[in-house]
Each structure stands twice: as structure tokens, then as C-alpha cells.
């Protein structure tokens, strides 16, 4: 595969994806996802925004110090402090990249930056030169490029390439572009910029009109050779171009596009599950590629066709993207080593024997209740254990709920608050409502419940339920996660997890917003 038909996959799940309200991840969670992205052979991992917070800096540094199979990237504004901080975070990276940006649309330059076009060019060139002094791989982005003037884009791109930028990113920052228009813009830039051959052109499309993947495909058809995307299309507002959809479109229509990527597509579903489990953003059943119904057929005509010849109604195989029938049947006598080995195959490792033993004990508890343990159960179990092992002001000690026909449900909760036992009882419209009200009677969080979501991790009535609870307080949004065979206990765990996240007060600032 020559360099002219290979599309570089730049994953920004850990940076732009994390800007989804409530999707903040810990350093350990980011590192788990980064390892899975490396296993999937992602070319570039944008690990965060180094100057946004100490936590972001630490996450980027940890990933840069660990990952060797992918280029690790940090975002920075066209400001000296941002660039220096990014360089510091990437200092030990086997392959590092600084990604600096400045807005180029008339509306952004006038109202946000309050700068003239000449000043913007000057700042951009200075930023690229400063970044290039720290690291050889520099990417430059024209924020709000889809609403920028073509002549000005040609001017600033030519200057930053001369200054040392080797990747030029054209973002559809607000999801405004239409595929035909966006493809034309990329083609014009490549034709009109004299030194365009000295850089790889990239696109970063948002999904506000549901066109992020379509715009990305139009761009690579016109000559772009890097696409910035996220697992499950995660991202602020309506999200970003979905990595799995773009990659499989390229792979499936290679006959038309003549393009390919380095991605190991069998790792797509495991990556999707991991990101969903960590962020608390469930994947809708009808989501392309990774949704539970993506390869399901209910129509009798479709079923008949697939049984006779799969390709009558399937354009790719479920196994191509990592859907498997593999399951792990383990019980009381299953060993710790087999448990560890299977989780390592699923992209999860343990930092210590203490962490392994805690997770293994929870596995044995689950094995007592559930006959068959599936891979999805294991991923959810580890996420649940790690959430419980994190900082905890509040800890669920016991929960008793009474619910019967014709009677108002009642919940009694015992909650440990900074090591002190507190009890409360409450009625509710249902058992879950009663349980959460009883918890709230103890904590008085003054938060509002923005989302309550239940997702069955596997099939069957003994499936674990994975609950997501989104709380908002004073403009801050967090997602709490909980998993259990008992959906009421899972709900209480998720609510307590969200309360702990609110109390931890780890608030990130994203300076580009």
C-alpha cells in the first residue's frame, strides 16, 4: 500500500470526545483506552489538551511515556504557554506531535479573537515555529475552516507549511459543511497552495447535521490523507466523525475509493465497548457497525436471504469488526490466571495484585449469581470495580427495597459518608426512584438528575444491568456508572458514583471553547 492511498487515522476520543458533557475520564481510564487504540493500530492518538488542567497534562504524559505503537499528540492554542506545556507532556514520547490551532473564519477573528487577519497569520507562524523547535512533528489547524474564506486559508496555510507544519487540518468545527462543498474546498486548497505537497492535509468533522462521516469521505476523495475521528462518534454537541463508520466505509468501498487504513478492524467492537463503559455513553442499538442490531435481521425475507447467502443482506461480516460469539464460562473453581489472561486479551491489565484480587473477588461473586460470564460482563465488572476503588466520600453499604402491587415502594439505604454510617428511608414512584430519594435524603447534593439510562450488558434475564446517571450542579455535569444483576442496586451504585465525581470537583477547562 503506497503512501498516496493510505489514510492516516487520528483518534481524538481522549481529547475532543472527552468534551462531551459528563464524559471526563481519569488518567487510568485514558491510559486503558489509549492501549486499546494502540492495539487497534490507530496512527495518531490525541491524548488531551496539556494546558487545560493538571489532570490533562498528567494523562498525556502517562500515555506518551507508555504507548510506543502510535504517535501521541497534544492540542495547544497558538500561545507560547500552551505550546511549551504540550512539549513538556510529550518529552518522553517515542513519537510525539504538537497540534496547534487558531481560528480563521471572519466571525471568529472579529468577535472571539478580536484580531486582524494579518495578526492571525503572524500568531500562527510564530506558534508553528515555536512548536517545531520543541518537536519535529507539528500539526496546524484552522479553527472554523468551513466558514473561512478560501483565499485567506490559502495564504495562512502556505505560511505555516513554510514555518514547519507537516500536517494541515481543515476542521468543520461547527458541523456546517455539506459533502460536495467540503470536498471542493479541500481540492481547491491542494491545487492553489504552492507548497501543499510538503504537508499532509487532514479533516476534523463535527456531526451537527449528521454529515461528519460523509464530509470526511468527500475530503479524502478530494485528496486529504488524514481523518480525525472518535470511537462511537463521541464528542461535544452532536459528536465527531465516527472512527468505526469511516474506517469500514473505506474498507468496504475500496473498489470505488481505492483507499485503506492501518486499522485492525477486529478491535473496533472491543474499543467501542470500552469507551462506552468508561464514559457512560451507551451505544444505541441501531448504531452502524457497533450497535447491537448492526448485524441483526428480523425480516423473514432478509433472514431467508442471509441463510442462503450472507452477502444478500450483509456488506461486511460481524467478525470483521470484532463481533464474536466468544464467551467465557467460569465458575467458583476458575483460576485467577485465566481471569487475568482473558481481560488482557480484552485490553485490560491490572497495575497491582491488590487490584487483580479485588476484581477477581467481584468476579467470583458474579459467578455465583450468573451462570455464564460473557466478555461484556468482564469489561463492565472491571469498570465498576475501578469506579468503586476511586476516591469515595460516599459508599453504598446496604440497600433494601420493598415493592409490591398496589403499594408505594419504600427503600431503606445505609450510606457511609467519610467513614460515618448514615441511614435513611424514602418512598418513591418506583423502587429505583425510592432508592435514589433515600440516598438524596442523606447527601442533600442539590444536584439535578439530567439522565437515567439502563442498558442490558448481555442477553437473558440474568444479564447485568449497566446504569448511567447524569447529574448537574452549578453548571457542572458528571456521569455516574453502576453495574449489577439487580438493576436497583446498579442504579444506586451509579447515583453514588456520580455524587463522588461531583464531590471530587475535578473540573476541566477547555480553553478553545
CSV table of C-alpha atoms in Angstrom, one decimal, residues 1-9 215-227 246-263:
chain,number,residue,atom,x,y,z
A,1,UNK,CA,0.0,0.0,0.0
A,2,UNK,CA,1.6,3.2,-1.1
A,3,UNK,CA,1.6,6.4,0.9
A,4,UNK,CA,-0.8,8.0,-1.7
A,5,UNK,CA,-3.7,5.7,-0.9
A,6,UNK,CA,-3.3,5.3,2.8
A,7,UNK,CA,-5.4,7.4,5.1
A,8,UNK,CA,-3.9,8.2,8.5
A,9,UNK,CA,-6.4,7.7,11.3
A,215,UNK,CA,-17.8,15.1,4.8
A,216,UNK,CA,-14.7,13.1,5.8
A,217,UNK,CA,-15.2,10.7,2.8
A,218,UNK,CA,-15.7,13.7,0.5
A,219,UNK,CA,-12.4,15.1,1.8
A,220,UNK,CA,-10.3,12.0,1.3
A,221,UNK,CA,-11.8,11.6,-2.2
A,222,UNK,CA,-10.6,15.1,-2.9
A,223,UNK,CA,-7.1,14.3,-1.6
A,224,UNK,CA,-7.0,14.7,2.2
A,225,UNK,CA,-5.0,11.9,3.7
A,226,UNK,CA,-5.7,12.2,7.5
A,227,UNK,CA,-9.1,11.9,9.1
A,246,UNK,CA,-15.4,5.9,8.4
A,247,UNK,CA,-12.9,3.0,8.5
A,248,UNK,CA,-15.5,0.5,7.5
A,249,UNK,CA,-16.7,2.7,4.7
A,250,UNK,CA,-13.2,2.9,3.4
A,251,UNK,CA,-12.6,-0.8,3.8
A,252,UNK,CA,-16.0,-1.9,2.3
A,253,UNK,CA,-15.9,0.5,-0.7
A,254,UNK,CA,-12.2,0.1,-1.5
A,255,UNK,CA,-13.4,-0.8,-5.0
A,256,UNK,CA,-14.6,2.8,-5.5
A,257,UNK,CA,-12.3,4.8,-3.3
A,258,UNK,CA,-9.1,2.9,-3.7
A,259,UNK,CA,-8.1,3.8,-0.2
A,260,UNK,CA,-7.2,1.9,3.0
A,261,UNK,CA,-6.1,2.4,6.6
A,262,UNK,CA,-3.8,0.6,9.0
A,263,UNK,CA,-6.7,-0.2,11.4
